[in-house]
Structure formats: C-alpha cells, structure tokens
C-alpha positions as semicolon CSV with decimal commas, in nm:
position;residue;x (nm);y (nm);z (nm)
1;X;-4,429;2,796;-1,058
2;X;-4,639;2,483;-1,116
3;X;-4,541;2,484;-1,477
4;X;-4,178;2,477;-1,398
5;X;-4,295;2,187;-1,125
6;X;-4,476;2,000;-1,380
7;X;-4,170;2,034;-1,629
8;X;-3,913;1,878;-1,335
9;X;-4,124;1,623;-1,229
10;X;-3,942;1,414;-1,510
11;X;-3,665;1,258;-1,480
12;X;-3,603;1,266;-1,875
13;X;-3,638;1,638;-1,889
14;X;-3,454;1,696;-1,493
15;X;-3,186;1,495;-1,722
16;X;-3,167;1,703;-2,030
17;X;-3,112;2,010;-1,784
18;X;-2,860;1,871;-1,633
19;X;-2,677;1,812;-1,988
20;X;-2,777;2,130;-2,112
21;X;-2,632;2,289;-1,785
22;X;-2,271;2,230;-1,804
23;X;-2,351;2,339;-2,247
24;X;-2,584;2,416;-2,493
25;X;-2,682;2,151;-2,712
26;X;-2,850;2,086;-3,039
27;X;-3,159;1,854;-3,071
28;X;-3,019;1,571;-3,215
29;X;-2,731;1,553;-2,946
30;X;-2,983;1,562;-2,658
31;X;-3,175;1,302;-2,878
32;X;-2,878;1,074;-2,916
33;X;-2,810;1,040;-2,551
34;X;-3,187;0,904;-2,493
35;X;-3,298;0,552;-2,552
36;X;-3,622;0,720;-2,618
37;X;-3,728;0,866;-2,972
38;X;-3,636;1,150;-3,094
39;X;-4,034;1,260;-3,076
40;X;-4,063;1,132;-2,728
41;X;-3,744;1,372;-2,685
42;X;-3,837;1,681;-2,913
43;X;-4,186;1,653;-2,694
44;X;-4,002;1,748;-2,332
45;X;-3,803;1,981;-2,464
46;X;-4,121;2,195;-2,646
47;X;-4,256;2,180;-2,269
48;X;-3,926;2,266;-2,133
49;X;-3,926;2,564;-2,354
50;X;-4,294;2,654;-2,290
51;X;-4,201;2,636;-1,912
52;X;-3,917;2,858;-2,014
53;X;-3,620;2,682;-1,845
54;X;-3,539;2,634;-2,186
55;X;-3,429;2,874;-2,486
56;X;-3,357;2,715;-2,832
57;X;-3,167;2,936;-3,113
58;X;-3,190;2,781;-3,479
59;X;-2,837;2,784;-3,582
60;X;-2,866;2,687;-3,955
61;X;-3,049;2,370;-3,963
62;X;-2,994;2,291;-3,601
63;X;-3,215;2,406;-3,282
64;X;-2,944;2,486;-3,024
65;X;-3,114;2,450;-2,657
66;X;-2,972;2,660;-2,405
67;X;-3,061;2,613;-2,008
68;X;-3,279;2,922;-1,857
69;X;-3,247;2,909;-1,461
70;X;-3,439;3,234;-1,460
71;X;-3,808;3,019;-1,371
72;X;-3,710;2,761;-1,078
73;X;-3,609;3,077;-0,881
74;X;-3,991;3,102;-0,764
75;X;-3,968;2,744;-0,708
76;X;-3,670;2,738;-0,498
77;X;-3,756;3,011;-0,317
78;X;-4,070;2,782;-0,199
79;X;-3,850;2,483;-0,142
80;X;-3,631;2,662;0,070
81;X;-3,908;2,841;0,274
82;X;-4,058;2,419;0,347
83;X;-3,687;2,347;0,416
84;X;-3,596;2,622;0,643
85;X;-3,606;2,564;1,037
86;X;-3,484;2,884;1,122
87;X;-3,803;3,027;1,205
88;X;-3,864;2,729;1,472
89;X;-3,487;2,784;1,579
90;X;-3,571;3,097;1,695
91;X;-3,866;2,971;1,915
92;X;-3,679;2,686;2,053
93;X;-3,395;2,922;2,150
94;X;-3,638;3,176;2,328
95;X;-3,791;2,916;2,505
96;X;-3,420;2,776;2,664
97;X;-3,343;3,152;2,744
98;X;-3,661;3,164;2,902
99;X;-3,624;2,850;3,114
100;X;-3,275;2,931;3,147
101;X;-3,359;3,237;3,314
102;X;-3,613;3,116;3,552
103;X;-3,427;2,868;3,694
104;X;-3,168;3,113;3,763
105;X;-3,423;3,353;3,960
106;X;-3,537;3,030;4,150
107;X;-3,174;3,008;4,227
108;X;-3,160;3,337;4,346
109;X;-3,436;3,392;4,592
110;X;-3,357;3,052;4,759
111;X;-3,507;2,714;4,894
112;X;-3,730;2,915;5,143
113;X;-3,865;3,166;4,941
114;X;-3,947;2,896;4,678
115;X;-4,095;2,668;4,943
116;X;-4,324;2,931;5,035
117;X;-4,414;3,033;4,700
118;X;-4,570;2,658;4,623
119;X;-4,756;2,653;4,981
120;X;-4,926;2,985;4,989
C-alpha cells in the first residue's frame, strides 16, 4: 500500500493514470503530452509499473502502458475506512434513542414521582 501511495503522491504520474484510464497508450504519446522529458516521463512510469498500477506490453518497437486498478484497492479500502462516519452514526443514534427514551419514562411516572426522585 505505501508503494502505490508513494506512486500517487504525484501529480505527473496521478496524471498519466488518468490518460491511461480512459486507453492504453504508448510511451511516446504519454511523453508528448508532458512538458517534461521524455526521461523525466519514462522515470514515473518504471515506478508506476514497479508499483504495479501499471502494465506495459512491447508492441513492436513501442511499450504500450495499460492502467492496473488491481493495487489502490488496499488503498481505498483505507481511505474509505478514515472517511467513513458510520461507525460514529451508530453511537450518536443510540445515544438519541437512549435520551429519547428517558425522557419519555420521566414523562410517564409524572411531576411528583420525579420531584421525589431528585429530593430523596
């Protein structure tokens, strides 16, 4: 998981995901979109593939990358665990039933019994 972390925490590689999300893509395409060189470029996506959210294919003379989702599942499994409020939901909603339902037994024994219950 931190690998895949490490390999998102750019926004040069979270960009060449996105590209090679909607297709696959050769080197030189990725490449051309970049201001960057094509080293600087070649360089994320060797540690996208070592992170494996990245396969390449050589088709001929071209290295055709194709997007792996298969590793950020660990990762988003995490995310979503930080993210989710349903376990505290569940407290918060216990503790208005609870309060809910005392006030209603207050209601129910009445003003004298209650009075006496604070004195005694």
């Amino acid at each position: 998981m931190d690998e895949v972390a490490v390999a998102i925490a750019d926004p040069v590689r979270r960009r060449i995901l996105s590209m090679l999300r909607d297709e696959p893509l050769s080197a030189g395409v990725i490449a051309a979109r970049f201001t960057i060189s094509r080293p600087a470029v070649s360089r994320h996506l060797r540690l996208l593939r070592e992170s494996g959210l990245v396969r390449d294919e050589l088709v001929g003379r071209q290295r055709i990358y194709r997007l792996d989702p298969g590793p950020l599942a660990p990762l988003l499994d995490w995310l979503t665990g930080l993210a989710t409020v349903d376990r505290w939901e569940r407290h918060l909603d216990a503790l208005e039933t609870e309060v809910y339902r005392t006030r209603r037994e207050r209601r129910s024994r009445g003003p004298a019994e209650h009075r006496r219950e604070h004195t005694a």
